[in-house]
Amino acid sequence: MEYKVLVIIPAFNEEKSIGKVINDIPKDFVTEIVVVNNASTDQTAEEASKAGATVLNENRQGYGFACLKGIEYAESVLAEKENSIIVFIDGDYSDFPQEMPDVVRPIVEEDYHMVIGSRALGKRESGSMTPQQIFGNWLATKLLKLYYNADFTDLGPFRAIRFDKLLEIDMKDQTYGWTVEMQVKAAKHKLRFCEVKVNYKKRIGVSKVSGTIKGTILAGYKILWTLFKYR
């Protein structure tokens, strides 16, 4: 089966990094790159457009809001949902976009429905993840195993999922709980999922989540709340 691959990049004030992310995505591998400009106050939209991406605007602040906007667009342009793959990757250049074929491969070659790019399995540049991020991922994945019998090592944002299965799990989260909601629902819907190792480097700019005390607390609360909500 031949797949179309559409990339969704949520982006909030990533003018210095978004072009690098887009330029490093293998162009012969993807059908379209969509950047969702999430109420940026800088030149993120302009830089993304200059690099060749389709730019959507989502003025409601929130990672989930941006992802949902991207999905809404994908529904309008991808007629064959079963033959389409959605890849999510952040716009801060902390991931290696050139590893995208590795993330997608298990869906194409091994009939998996969802693949998580695991930073825990790959090589992390020193300082690329804060201690609270590392602990939070460890705790969340342990709870995923305990409550849903789902084996994960990371809540990494770099991930791929078959589009029909993404629509089936009916994503709802609008902010920090997006990644864990997808993994919880994948387990509850008995999707076939796996992880592949991805490498990780220091992001360009300051994280809106782990870079602030408020963001860290809100993200941690939302992740735990989401884990308990779907039990």
CSV table of C-alpha atoms in Angstrom, one decimal:
chain,number,residue,atom,x,y,z
A,1,MET,CA,0.0,0.0,0.0
A,2,GLU,CA,1.3,3.5,-0.9
A,3,TYR,CA,0.8,6.1,1.8
A,4,LYS,CA,0.5,9.9,1.7
A,5,VAL,CA,2.4,11.5,4.5
A,6,LEU,CA,1.2,14.9,5.9
A,7,VAL,CA,3.3,16.6,8.5
A,8,ILE,CA,1.7,18.8,11.2
A,9,ILE,CA,3.9,21.3,13.1
A,10,PRO,CA,2.3,23.2,15.9
A,11,ALA,CA,4.3,26.4,16.3
A,12,PHE,CA,4.3,29.3,18.8
A,13,ASN,CA,7.0,32.0,18.4
A,14,GLU,CA,9.4,29.7,16.5
A,15,GLU,CA,10.7,32.2,13.9
A,16,LYS,CA,14.3,31.2,14.5
A,17,SER,CA,13.8,27.5,14.2
A,18,ILE,CA,10.8,26.7,12.0
A,19,GLY,CA,12.6,27.1,8.7
A,20,LYS,CA,15.3,24.7,9.8
A,21,VAL,CA,12.7,22.1,10.8
A,22,ILE,CA,10.9,22.4,7.4
A,23,ASN,CA,14.2,22.4,5.4
A,24,ASP,CA,15.4,19.2,7.1
A,25,ILE,CA,12.2,17.2,6.4
A,26,PRO,CA,12.9,14.8,3.4
A,27,LYS,CA,10.8,16.5,0.7
A,28,ASP,CA,10.4,13.4,-1.5
A,29,PHE,CA,9.0,11.5,1.5
A,30,VAL,CA,6.1,13.8,2.4
A,31,THR,CA,3.0,15.0,0.6
A,32,GLU,CA,2.6,18.3,2.4
A,33,ILE,CA,4.0,20.1,5.4
A,34,VAL,CA,1.5,22.1,7.5
A,35,VAL,CA,2.6,24.6,10.1
A,36,VAL,CA,-0.1,25.7,12.5
A,37,ASN,CA,0.8,29.2,13.7
A,38,ASN,CA,-0.6,29.1,17.3
A,39,ALA,CA,-1.0,32.8,18.1
A,40,SER,CA,2.6,33.7,17.5
A,41,THR,CA,3.7,37.3,18.0
A,42,ASP,CA,6.8,37.0,15.9
A,43,GLN,CA,7.5,36.1,12.3
A,44,THR,CA,6.8,32.3,12.6
A,45,ALA,CA,4.1,32.3,9.9
A,46,GLU,CA,6.2,34.3,7.4
A,47,GLU,CA,9.3,32.1,8.0
A,48,ALA,CA,7.2,28.9,7.6
A,49,SER,CA,5.7,30.2,4.4
A,50,LYS,CA,9.0,31.2,3.0
A,51,ALA,CA,10.3,27.7,3.7
A,52,GLY,CA,7.5,26.2,1.6
A,53,ALA,CA,5.0,25.1,4.2
A,54,THR,CA,1.2,25.5,4.2
A,55,VAL,CA,0.5,27.9,7.0
A,56,LEU,CA,-2.7,27.8,9.1
A,57,ASN,CA,-3.6,30.2,11.9
A,58,GLU,CA,-5.0,29.0,15.2
A,59,ASN,CA,-5.5,32.0,17.6
A,60,ARG,CA,-6.6,29.9,20.6
A,61,GLN,CA,-3.4,29.3,22.5
A,62,GLY,CA,-2.7,25.6,23.2
A,63,TYR,CA,-0.7,22.8,21.7
A,64,GLY,CA,-3.9,20.7,21.3
A,65,PHE,CA,-5.8,23.5,19.7
A,66,ALA,CA,-3.0,23.7,17.1
A,67,CYS,CA,-2.9,20.0,16.4
A,68,LEU,CA,-6.7,19.9,16.1
A,69,LYS,CA,-6.6,22.7,13.5
A,70,GLY,CA,-4.0,20.7,11.6
A,71,ILE,CA,-6.3,17.6,11.7
A,72,GLU,CA,-9.3,19.6,10.5
A,73,TYR,CA,-7.2,20.7,7.5
A,74,ALA,CA,-6.0,17.2,6.8
A,75,GLU,CA,-9.6,16.0,6.6
A,76,SER,CA,-10.2,18.5,3.8
A,77,VAL,CA,-7.3,17.5,1.7
A,78,LEU,CA,-6.8,13.7,2.3
A,79,ALA,CA,-9.5,11.8,0.6
A,80,GLU,CA,-8.2,8.3,1.5
A,81,LYS,CA,-7.8,8.2,5.3
A,82,GLU,CA,-6.6,4.6,5.5
A,83,ASN,CA,-3.8,5.3,3.0
A,84,SER,CA,-2.6,8.5,4.8
A,85,ILE,CA,-0.2,9.0,7.7
A,86,ILE,CA,-0.1,12.1,9.9
A,87,VAL,CA,3.3,13.0,11.4
A,88,PHE,CA,3.5,15.4,14.3
A,89,ILE,CA,6.8,17.1,15.1
A,90,ASP,CA,7.6,20.2,17.1
A,91,GLY,CA,8.8,23.5,15.5
A,92,ASP,CA,11.7,24.2,17.9
A,93,TYR,CA,14.3,22.1,16.1
A,94,SER,CA,14.9,19.8,19.1
A,95,ASP,CA,14.0,16.7,17.0
A,96,PHE,CA,15.9,15.5,13.9
A,97,PRO,CA,13.3,15.8,11.0
A,98,GLN,CA,15.6,13.8,8.8
A,99,GLU,CA,14.7,10.8,11.0
A,100,MET,CA,11.1,11.0,9.8
A,101,PRO,CA,11.3,7.9,7.5
A,102,ASP,CA,12.4,5.8,10.6
A,103,VAL,CA,9.3,7.0,12.5
A,104,VAL,CA,7.0,6.2,9.7
A,105,ARG,CA,8.5,2.9,8.6
A,106,PRO,CA,6.8,0.6,11.0
A,107,ILE,CA,3.4,1.8,9.7
A,108,VAL,CA,4.4,1.3,6.1
A,109,GLU,CA,6.3,-2.0,6.4
A,110,GLU,CA,4.9,-3.7,9.5
A,111,ASP,CA,1.3,-2.6,9.6
A,112,TYR,CA,1.5,-0.7,12.9
A,113,HIS,CA,-1.1,2.0,13.4
A,114,MET,CA,0.9,4.4,15.6
A,115,VAL,CA,4.6,5.0,16.2
A,116,ILE,CA,6.1,7.1,19.0
A,117,GLY,CA,9.6,8.5,18.5
A,118,SER,CA,11.2,7.8,21.9
A,119,ARG,CA,13.9,10.1,23.2
A,120,ALA,CA,14.5,7.7,26.0
A,121,LEU,CA,15.7,5.1,23.6
A,122,GLY,CA,17.8,7.4,21.5
A,123,LYS,CA,20.7,9.8,22.2
A,124,ARG,CA,19.8,13.0,24.1
A,125,GLU,CA,22.1,15.9,24.0
A,126,SER,CA,23.1,17.0,27.5
A,127,GLY,CA,20.6,19.6,28.7
A,128,SER,CA,18.1,19.0,26.0
A,129,MET,CA,15.5,17.7,28.6
A,130,THR,CA,15.1,19.1,32.1
A,131,PRO,CA,15.2,16.8,35.1
A,132,GLN,CA,11.4,17.4,35.6
A,133,GLN,CA,10.8,16.4,32.0
A,134,ILE,CA,12.7,13.2,32.4
A,135,PHE,CA,11.0,12.3,35.7
A,136,GLY,CA,7.6,13.3,34.2
A,137,ASN,CA,8.0,11.0,31.2
A,138,TRP,CA,9.2,8.2,33.5
A,139,LEU,CA,6.2,8.6,35.8
A,140,ALA,CA,3.6,9.0,33.0
A,141,THR,CA,4.9,5.9,31.1
A,142,LYS,CA,4.8,3.8,34.3
A,143,LEU,CA,1.2,4.9,34.9
A,144,LEU,CA,0.4,4.0,31.2
A,145,LYS,CA,1.7,0.5,31.9
A,146,LEU,CA,-0.1,0.2,35.3
A,147,TYR,CA,-3.5,1.5,34.2
A,148,TYR,CA,-3.7,0.6,30.5
A,149,ASN,CA,-1.1,-2.1,30.1
A,150,ALA,CA,0.6,0.0,27.4
A,151,ASP,CA,4.4,-0.2,27.1
A,152,PHE,CA,5.9,3.2,26.3
A,153,THR,CA,9.2,4.9,27.4
A,154,ASP,CA,8.3,8.4,26.3
A,155,LEU,CA,5.5,10.9,25.6
A,156,GLY,CA,7.7,12.3,22.7
A,157,PRO,CA,6.0,14.8,20.4
A,158,PHE,CA,7.7,13.3,17.3
A,159,ARG,CA,5.2,10.6,16.2
A,160,ALA,CA,3.3,9.1,13.3
A,161,ILE,CA,-0.2,7.7,13.2
A,162,ARG,CA,-2.4,6.3,10.4
A,163,PHE,CA,-5.0,9.0,9.7
A,164,ASP,CA,-8.1,6.7,9.9
A,165,LYS,CA,-7.0,5.6,13.3
A,166,LEU,CA,-6.3,9.1,14.4
A,167,LEU,CA,-9.9,10.0,13.5
A,168,GLU,CA,-11.1,6.9,15.2
A,169,ILE,CA,-9.6,7.8,18.6
A,170,ASP,CA,-11.3,11.2,18.5
A,171,MET,CA,-8.7,13.5,20.0
A,172,LYS,CA,-10.1,16.2,22.3
A,173,ASP,CA,-7.3,17.7,24.4
A,174,GLN,CA,-6.6,21.4,23.7
A,175,THR,CA,-3.5,22.0,25.7
A,176,TYR,CA,-0.8,20.0,27.5
A,177,GLY,CA,-2.5,16.6,27.6
A,178,TRP,CA,-2.4,16.0,23.9
A,179,THR,CA,0.5,13.5,23.6
A,180,VAL,CA,-0.6,11.4,26.6
A,181,GLU,CA,-4.2,11.4,25.5
A,182,MET,CA,-3.2,9.9,22.1
A,183,GLN,CA,-1.3,7.1,23.8
A,184,VAL,CA,-4.0,6.4,26.3
A,185,LYS,CA,-6.6,6.2,23.6
A,186,ALA,CA,-4.4,4.1,21.4
A,187,ALA,CA,-4.2,1.6,24.2
A,188,LYS,CA,-8.0,1.7,24.9
A,189,HIS,CA,-8.8,1.3,21.2
A,190,LYS,CA,-6.3,-1.6,20.9
A,191,LEU,CA,-4.3,0.1,18.2
A,192,ARG,CA,-1.1,-1.6,17.1
A,193,PHE,CA,1.7,0.7,18.3
A,194,CYS,CA,5.4,0.7,18.9
A,195,GLU,CA,8.3,3.0,19.6
A,196,VAL,CA,11.5,3.8,17.6
A,197,LYS,CA,14.5,5.5,18.9
A,198,VAL,CA,14.9,9.2,18.0
A,199,ASN,CA,17.7,11.5,18.9
A,200,TYR,CA,17.1,14.8,20.6
A,201,LYS,CA,19.0,18.1,20.9
A,202,LYS,CA,18.7,21.4,22.7
A,203,ARG,CA,15.8,23.4,21.3
A,204,ILE,CA,16.2,26.8,19.7
A,205,GLY,CA,14.8,29.4,22.1
A,206,VAL,CA,13.1,28.8,25.5
A,207,SER,CA,10.4,26.2,26.0
A,208,LYS,CA,7.0,27.5,26.7
A,209,VAL,CA,6.3,24.5,28.9
A,210,SER,CA,9.5,23.2,30.7
A,211,GLY,CA,11.2,26.6,30.4
A,212,THR,CA,8.8,28.1,33.0
A,213,ILE,CA,7.7,27.0,36.5
A,214,LYS,CA,4.1,27.7,35.6
A,215,GLY,CA,4.3,25.7,32.3
A,216,THR,CA,5.9,22.8,34.1
A,217,ILE,CA,3.3,22.6,36.8
A,218,LEU,CA,0.4,23.0,34.4
A,219,ALA,CA,1.8,20.4,32.0
A,220,GLY,CA,2.4,17.9,34.8
A,221,TYR,CA,-1.1,18.4,36.3
A,222,LYS,CA,-2.8,18.0,32.9
A,223,ILE,CA,-0.8,14.9,32.0
A,224,LEU,CA,-1.7,13.2,35.3
A,225,TRP,CA,-5.3,14.3,35.0
A,226,THR,CA,-5.6,12.9,31.5
A,227,LEU,CA,-4.1,9.6,32.7
A,228,PHE,CA,-6.7,9.2,35.4
A,229,LYS,CA,-9.6,10.6,33.3
A,230,TYR,CA,-9.7,7.7,30.9
A,231,ARG,CA,-9.3,4.9,33.4
